[in-house]
mmCIF file of C-alpha atoms in Angstrom:
data_model
loop_
_atom_site.group_PDB
_atom_site.id
_atom_site.type_symbol
_atom_site.label_atom_id
_atom_site.label_comp_id
_atom_site.label_asym_id
_atom_site.label_seq_id
_atom_site.Cartn_x
_atom_site.Cartn_y
_atom_site.Cartn_z
ATOM 1 C CA MET A 1 10.597 11.102 16.529
ATOM 2 C CA ILE A 2 12.655 8.026 17.316
ATOM 3 C CA GLY A 3 14.812 8.336 14.209
ATOM 4 C CA ALA A 4 14.827 9.221 10.558
ATOM 5 C CA ILE A 5 13.088 6.872 8.134
ATOM 6 C CA ARG A 6 15.748 5.180 6.031
ATOM 7 C CA ILE A 7 14.872 5.354 2.335
ATOM 8 C CA ALA A 8 16.541 3.818 -0.720
ATOM 9 C CA ILE A 9 15.574 4.946 -4.235
ATOM 10 C CA VAL A 10 16.010 2.811 -7.345
ATOM 11 C CA ASP A 11 15.122 4.522 -10.615
ATOM 12 C CA ASP A 12 17.051 4.693 -13.866
ATOM 13 C CA HIS A 13 16.563 8.473 -14.196
ATOM 14 C CA PRO A 14 19.296 10.206 -12.145
ATOM 15 C CA LEU A 15 17.543 13.580 -12.180
ATOM 16 C CA PHE A 16 14.398 12.032 -10.730
ATOM 17 C CA ARG A 17 16.385 10.334 -7.966
ATOM 18 C CA GLU A 18 18.085 13.614 -7.178
ATOM 19 C CA GLY A 19 14.738 15.390 -7.015
ATOM 20 C CA VAL A 20 13.216 12.880 -4.599
ATOM 21 C CA THR A 21 16.363 12.905 -2.470
ATOM 22 C CA ARG A 22 16.415 16.689 -2.302
ATOM 23 C CA SER A 23 12.690 16.966 -1.535
ATOM 24 C CA LEU A 24 12.724 14.424 1.283
ATOM 25 C CA SER A 25 15.909 15.899 2.746
ATOM 26 C CA GLU A 26 14.380 19.382 2.790
ATOM 27 C CA ILE A 27 11.203 18.143 4.465
ATOM 28 C CA GLY A 28 13.217 16.304 7.101
ATOM 29 C CA GLY A 29 12.743 13.052 8.969
ATOM 30 C CA PHE A 30 14.217 10.950 6.162
ATOM 31 C CA GLU A 31 17.678 9.565 5.471
ATOM 32 C CA ILE A 32 18.576 8.432 1.958
ATOM 33 C CA VAL A 33 20.691 5.338 2.503
ATOM 34 C CA GLY A 34 20.957 3.970 -1.014
ATOM 35 C CA GLU A 35 20.419 4.708 -4.699
ATOM 36 C CA GLY A 36 20.405 2.579 -7.800
ATOM 37 C CA ALA A 37 19.192 2.295 -11.384
ATOM 38 C CA THR A 38 18.499 -1.403 -12.016
ATOM 39 C CA ALA A 39 16.686 -4.399 -10.574
ATOM 40 C CA GLN A 40 20.055 -5.812 -9.590
ATOM 41 C CA ASP A 41 20.821 -2.605 -7.684
ATOM 42 C CA ALA A 42 17.515 -2.946 -5.848
ATOM 43 C CA GLU A 43 18.281 -6.529 -4.853
ATOM 44 C CA ARG A 44 21.759 -5.567 -3.684
ATOM 45 C CA ILE A 45 20.481 -2.632 -1.626
ATOM 46 C CA ALA A 46 17.767 -4.753 0.008
ATOM 47 C CA SER A 47 20.392 -7.336 0.993
ATOM 48 C CA THR A 48 23.174 -5.044 2.168
ATOM 49 C CA VAL A 49 21.535 -1.802 3.284
ATOM 50 C CA GLN A 50 18.116 -3.055 4.425
ATOM 51 C CA PRO A 51 16.321 0.307 4.237
ATOM 52 C CA ASP A 52 13.061 0.935 6.061
ATOM 53 C CA ILE A 53 11.434 1.555 2.684
ATOM 54 C CA LEU A 54 12.664 0.741 -0.799
ATOM 55 C CA LEU A 55 11.259 3.047 -3.485
ATOM 56 C CA LEU A 56 11.192 1.318 -6.873
ATOM 57 C CA ASP A 57 10.242 2.306 -10.396
ATOM 58 C CA ILE A 58 8.652 -0.321 -12.644
ATOM 59 C CA SER A 59 10.406 0.603 -15.893
ATOM 60 C CA MET A 60 14.073 -0.007 -15.234
ATOM 61 C CA PRO A 61 16.699 -2.447 -16.509
ATOM 62 C CA GLY A 62 15.804 -5.859 -15.132
ATOM 63 C CA GLY A 63 12.235 -4.797 -14.311
ATOM 64 C CA GLY A 64 10.958 -3.332 -11.066
ATOM 65 C CA LEU A 65 8.255 -5.947 -10.614
ATOM 66 C CA SER A 66 10.753 -8.755 -11.071
ATOM 67 C CA ALA A 67 12.909 -7.125 -8.415
ATOM 68 C CA VAL A 68 9.954 -7.051 -6.013
ATOM 69 C CA VAL A 69 9.391 -10.792 -6.319
ATOM 70 C CA SER A 70 13.075 -11.571 -5.862
ATOM 71 C CA ILE A 71 13.555 -9.210 -2.927
ATOM 72 C CA LEU A 72 10.489 -10.340 -0.983
ATOM 73 C CA ALA A 73 11.384 -13.984 -1.519
ATOM 74 C CA ASP A 74 14.663 -13.383 0.333
ATOM 75 C CA HIS A 75 13.557 -10.502 2.588
ATOM 76 C CA PRO A 76 9.817 -10.818 3.255
ATOM 77 C CA ALA A 77 9.826 -8.027 5.837
ATOM 78 C CA GLN A 78 11.229 -5.451 3.399
ATOM 79 C CA LYS A 79 8.756 -2.621 2.804
ATOM 80 C CA ILE A 80 8.567 -1.720 -0.896
ATOM 81 C CA VAL A 81 6.743 1.197 -2.479
ATOM 82 C CA MET A 82 6.408 1.518 -6.241
ATOM 83 C CA LEU A 83 6.880 5.096 -7.479
ATOM 84 C CA THR A 84 6.092 4.970 -11.185
ATOM 85 C CA VAL A 85 4.238 6.456 -14.137
ATOM 86 C CA SER A 86 2.491 3.172 -14.927
ATOM 87 C CA GLU A 87 -1.271 3.264 -14.381
ATOM 88 C CA THR A 88 -2.101 -0.086 -15.988
ATOM 89 C CA ASN A 89 -4.295 -2.454 -13.990
ATOM 90 C CA ALA A 90 -1.900 -5.297 -14.733
ATOM 91 C CA ASP A 91 1.065 -3.497 -13.158
ATOM 92 C CA VAL A 92 -0.944 -2.339 -10.142
ATOM 93 C CA THR A 93 -2.456 -5.735 -9.385
ATOM 94 C CA THR A 94 0.825 -7.540 -9.997
ATOM 95 C CA ALA A 95 2.607 -5.199 -7.584
ATOM 96 C CA LEU A 96 -0.063 -5.517 -4.891
ATOM 97 C CA ASN A 97 -0.261 -9.283 -5.242
ATOM 98 C CA ALA A 98 3.522 -9.488 -5.015
ATOM 99 C CA GLY A 99 3.344 -7.797 -1.616
ATOM 100 C CA VAL A 100 4.304 -4.135 -2.045
ATOM 101 C CA GLN A 101 3.074 -1.754 0.648
ATOM 102 C CA GLY A 102 2.374 1.155 -1.676
ATOM 103 C CA TYR A 103 1.786 2.156 -5.283
ATOM 104 C CA ILE A 104 2.283 5.848 -6.044
ATOM 105 C CA LEU A 105 2.162 7.720 -9.346
ATOM 106 C CA LYS A 106 5.078 10.039 -10.045
ATOM 107 C CA GLY A 107 2.860 13.122 -10.225
ATOM 108 C CA VAL A 108 2.609 13.097 -6.424
ATOM 109 C CA GLY A 109 3.773 16.206 -4.560
ATOM 110 C CA SER A 110 6.787 16.058 -2.295
ATOM 111 C CA ARG A 111 4.893 16.628 0.948
ATOM 112 C CA ALA A 112 2.217 14.106 -0.005
ATOM 113 C CA LEU A 113 4.987 11.610 -0.771
ATOM 114 C CA ALA A 114 6.562 12.263 2.626
ATOM 115 C CA ASP A 115 3.222 11.694 4.381
ATOM 116 C CA ILE A 116 2.662 8.444 2.482
ATOM 117 C CA LEU A 117 6.132 7.174 3.343
ATOM 118 C CA ARG A 118 5.607 7.975 7.020
ATOM 119 C CA ASN A 119 2.370 5.985 6.998
ATOM 120 C CA VAL A 120 4.006 3.065 5.205
ATOM 121 C CA ALA A 121 6.855 3.084 7.721
ATOM 122 C CA ALA A 122 4.198 2.881 10.440
ATOM 123 C CA GLY A 123 2.712 -0.216 8.836
ATOM 124 C CA GLU A 124 0.023 1.230 6.592
ATOM 125 C CA GLY A 125 -0.556 0.549 2.896
ATOM 126 C CA TYR A 126 -1.226 3.057 0.141
ATOM 127 C CA LEU A 127 -2.673 3.080 -3.363
ATOM 128 C CA THR A 128 -3.024 6.285 -5.397
ATOM 129 C CA PRO A 129 -6.789 7.061 -5.187
ATOM 130 C CA THR A 130 -7.210 7.513 -8.939
ATOM 131 C CA LEU A 131 -6.191 3.880 -9.411
ATOM 132 C CA SER A 132 -8.614 2.432 -6.858
ATOM 133 C CA ALA A 133 -11.718 2.699 -9.043
ATOM 134 C CA ARG A 134 -9.966 0.959 -11.921
ATOM 135 C CA LEU A 135 -9.197 -2.064 -9.804
ATOM 136 C CA LEU A 136 -12.838 -2.400 -8.811
ATOM 137 C CA SER A 137 -13.583 -3.680 -12.307
ATOM 138 C CA ASP A 138 -11.997 -6.983 -11.293
ATOM 139 C CA LEU A 139 -14.806 -7.429 -8.770
ATOM 140 C CA GLN A 140 -17.714 -6.560 -11.061
ATOM 141 C CA SER A 141 -18.908 -9.985 -12.256
ATOM 142 C CA PRO A 142 -21.951 -11.532 -10.499
ATOM 143 C CA GLN A 143 -19.836 -14.501 -9.387
ATOM 144 C CA SER A 144 -17.269 -12.183 -7.852
ATOM 145 C CA ALA A 145 -19.998 -10.138 -6.179
ATOM 146 C CA ASN A 146 -21.487 -13.241 -4.547
ATOM 147 C CA GLY A 147 -18.046 -14.320 -3.369
ATOM 148 C CA VAL A 148 -17.380 -10.898 -1.867
ATOM 149 C CA ALA A 149 -20.693 -10.944 -0.001
ATOM 150 C CA ASP A 150 -19.977 -14.390 1.409
ATOM 151 C CA ARG A 151 -16.548 -13.360 2.658
ATOM 152 C CA LEU A 152 -17.794 -10.106 4.183
ATOM 153 C CA ARG A 153 -20.482 -12.006 6.093
ATOM 154 C CA GLN A 154 -17.726 -14.003 7.825
ATOM 155 C CA LEU A 155 -16.497 -10.873 9.625
ATOM 156 C CA THR A 156 -17.436 -10.194 13.214
ATOM 157 C CA GLU A 157 -19.289 -7.004 14.098
ATOM 158 C CA ARG A 158 -16.078 -5.396 15.353
ATOM 159 C CA GLN A 159 -14.091 -6.460 12.286
ATOM 160 C CA THR A 160 -16.789 -5.008 10.032
ATOM 161 C CA GLU A 161 -16.756 -1.748 11.977
ATOM 162 C CA ILE A 162 -12.974 -1.461 11.684
ATOM 163 C CA LEU A 163 -12.959 -2.370 7.987
ATOM 164 C CA ARG A 164 -15.536 0.325 7.212
ATOM 165 C CA LEU A 165 -13.301 2.951 8.805
ATOM 166 C CA VAL A 166 -10.249 1.630 6.960
ATOM 167 C CA ALA A 167 -12.223 1.875 3.706
ATOM 168 C CA GLU A 168 -12.828 5.534 4.517
ATOM 169 C CA GLY A 169 -9.073 6.048 4.529
ATOM 170 C CA LEU A 170 -8.351 6.010 8.266
ATOM 171 C CA SER A 171 -5.051 4.620 9.516
ATOM 172 C CA ASN A 172 -4.903 2.015 12.269
ATOM 173 C CA LYS A 173 -4.044 4.756 14.751
ATOM 174 C CA GLU A 174 -7.001 6.882 13.658
ATOM 175 C CA VAL A 175 -9.330 3.870 13.842
ATOM 176 C CA ALA A 176 -8.084 3.134 17.350
ATOM 177 C CA LEU A 177 -8.789 6.714 18.450
ATOM 178 C CA ARG A 178 -12.240 6.693 16.849
ATOM 179 C CA LEU A 179 -13.263 3.425 18.511
ATOM 180 C CA GLU A 180 -11.331 3.998 21.749
ATOM 181 C CA LEU A 181 -9.220 0.887 21.245
ATOM 182 C CA GLN A 182 -5.526 0.129 21.471
ATOM 183 C CA GLU A 183 -3.742 0.375 18.108
ATOM 184 C CA LYS A 184 -2.412 -3.168 18.539
ATOM 185 C CA THR A 185 -6.016 -4.355 18.966
ATOM 186 C CA VAL A 186 -6.959 -2.764 15.644
ATOM 187 C CA LYS A 187 -3.957 -4.423 13.983
ATOM 188 C CA HIS A 188 -5.033 -7.780 15.428
ATOM 189 C CA HIS A 189 -8.557 -7.368 14.055
ATOM 190 C CA MET A 190 -7.212 -6.324 10.644
ATOM 191 C CA THR A 191 -5.107 -9.488 10.512
ATOM 192 C CA GLY A 192 -8.317 -11.465 10.960
ATOM 193 C CA VAL A 193 -10.062 -9.379 8.295
ATOM 194 C CA LEU A 194 -7.330 -10.027 5.730
ATOM 195 C CA SER A 195 -7.445 -13.751 6.442
ATOM 196 C CA LYS A 196 -11.229 -14.032 6.146
ATOM 197 C CA LEU A 197 -11.403 -11.927 2.981
ATOM 198 C CA ASN A 198 -8.447 -13.790 1.459
ATOM 199 C CA VAL A 199 -6.635 -10.581 0.501
ATOM 200 C CA ARG A 200 -2.992 -9.631 0.926
ATOM 201 C CA ASN A 201 -3.266 -6.132 2.371
ATOM 202 C CA ARG A 202 -5.595 -3.454 3.738
ATOM 203 C CA THR A 203 -5.761 -1.720 0.358
ATOM 204 C CA GLU A 204 -7.369 -4.756 -1.264
ATOM 205 C CA ALA A 205 -9.715 -5.148 1.715
ATOM 206 C CA ALA A 206 -10.782 -1.505 1.450
ATOM 207 C CA LEU A 207 -11.399 -1.858 -2.282
ATOM 208 C CA MET A 208 -13.549 -4.913 -1.634
ATOM 209 C CA VAL A 209 -15.805 -3.235 0.910
ATOM 210 C CA ARG A 210 -16.103 -0.065 -1.197
ATOM 211 C CA GLU A 211 -17.168 -2.081 -4.219
ATOM 212 C CA PHE A 212 -19.760 -4.009 -2.210
ATOM 213 C CA ARG A 213 -21.117 -0.798 -0.690
ATOM 214 C CA ASP A 214 -21.356 0.919 -4.069
ATOM 215 C CA ARG A 215 -23.105 -2.095 -5.574
ATOM 216 C CA ASP A 216 -25.739 -2.030 -2.815
ATOM 217 C CA ARG A 217 -26.305 1.676 -3.370
ATOM 218 C CA ASN A 218 -26.851 1.158 -7.083
ATOM 219 C CA ARG A 219 -29.419 -1.534 -6.387
ATOM 220 C CA SER A 220 -31.422 0.697 -4.029
#
């Protein structure tokens, strides 16, 4: 390990912050470099501390989603993960469209949280699996289905192969090992995939290909 992953936690429940801090400290490999309770705290921490990952709740004074927009406008490279109880499609899609790298429900276990944060620090995205199916409803109309098919047909054979593995939940590193490629090559292909599909992150791309695959299965 090169160094501990620097984490900042902004949540207006002190006991919850303490629990996350204690859990990550016990697991090891993480350094808690900042804590706060409001959107203003989150903005201040992003500006002054610049953590590797900023963990934000949605329901806090000032609004977590508002903080995301403000922070990424000034610090576009800041990795943000929402850790919240909100399961509403509106909150999930707003967060993803704003540019967060992860959306986790608070029922997650401490070791699962640590694994997710490691993957996010390595450049991956994450969406709690139980929320993925709900977001597929946005792609259910015939017009949307035709648009998805058109965009997927723009992918090269290699891009399609990589996207299928990503949709199965593999990280860039795992895809590289499976296909005997360099990880940077996989990242390059995924950049092309995101551009052609007109999506913001690998989570949205994976949801798109899963929905298209499921639709084809239902037709057969």
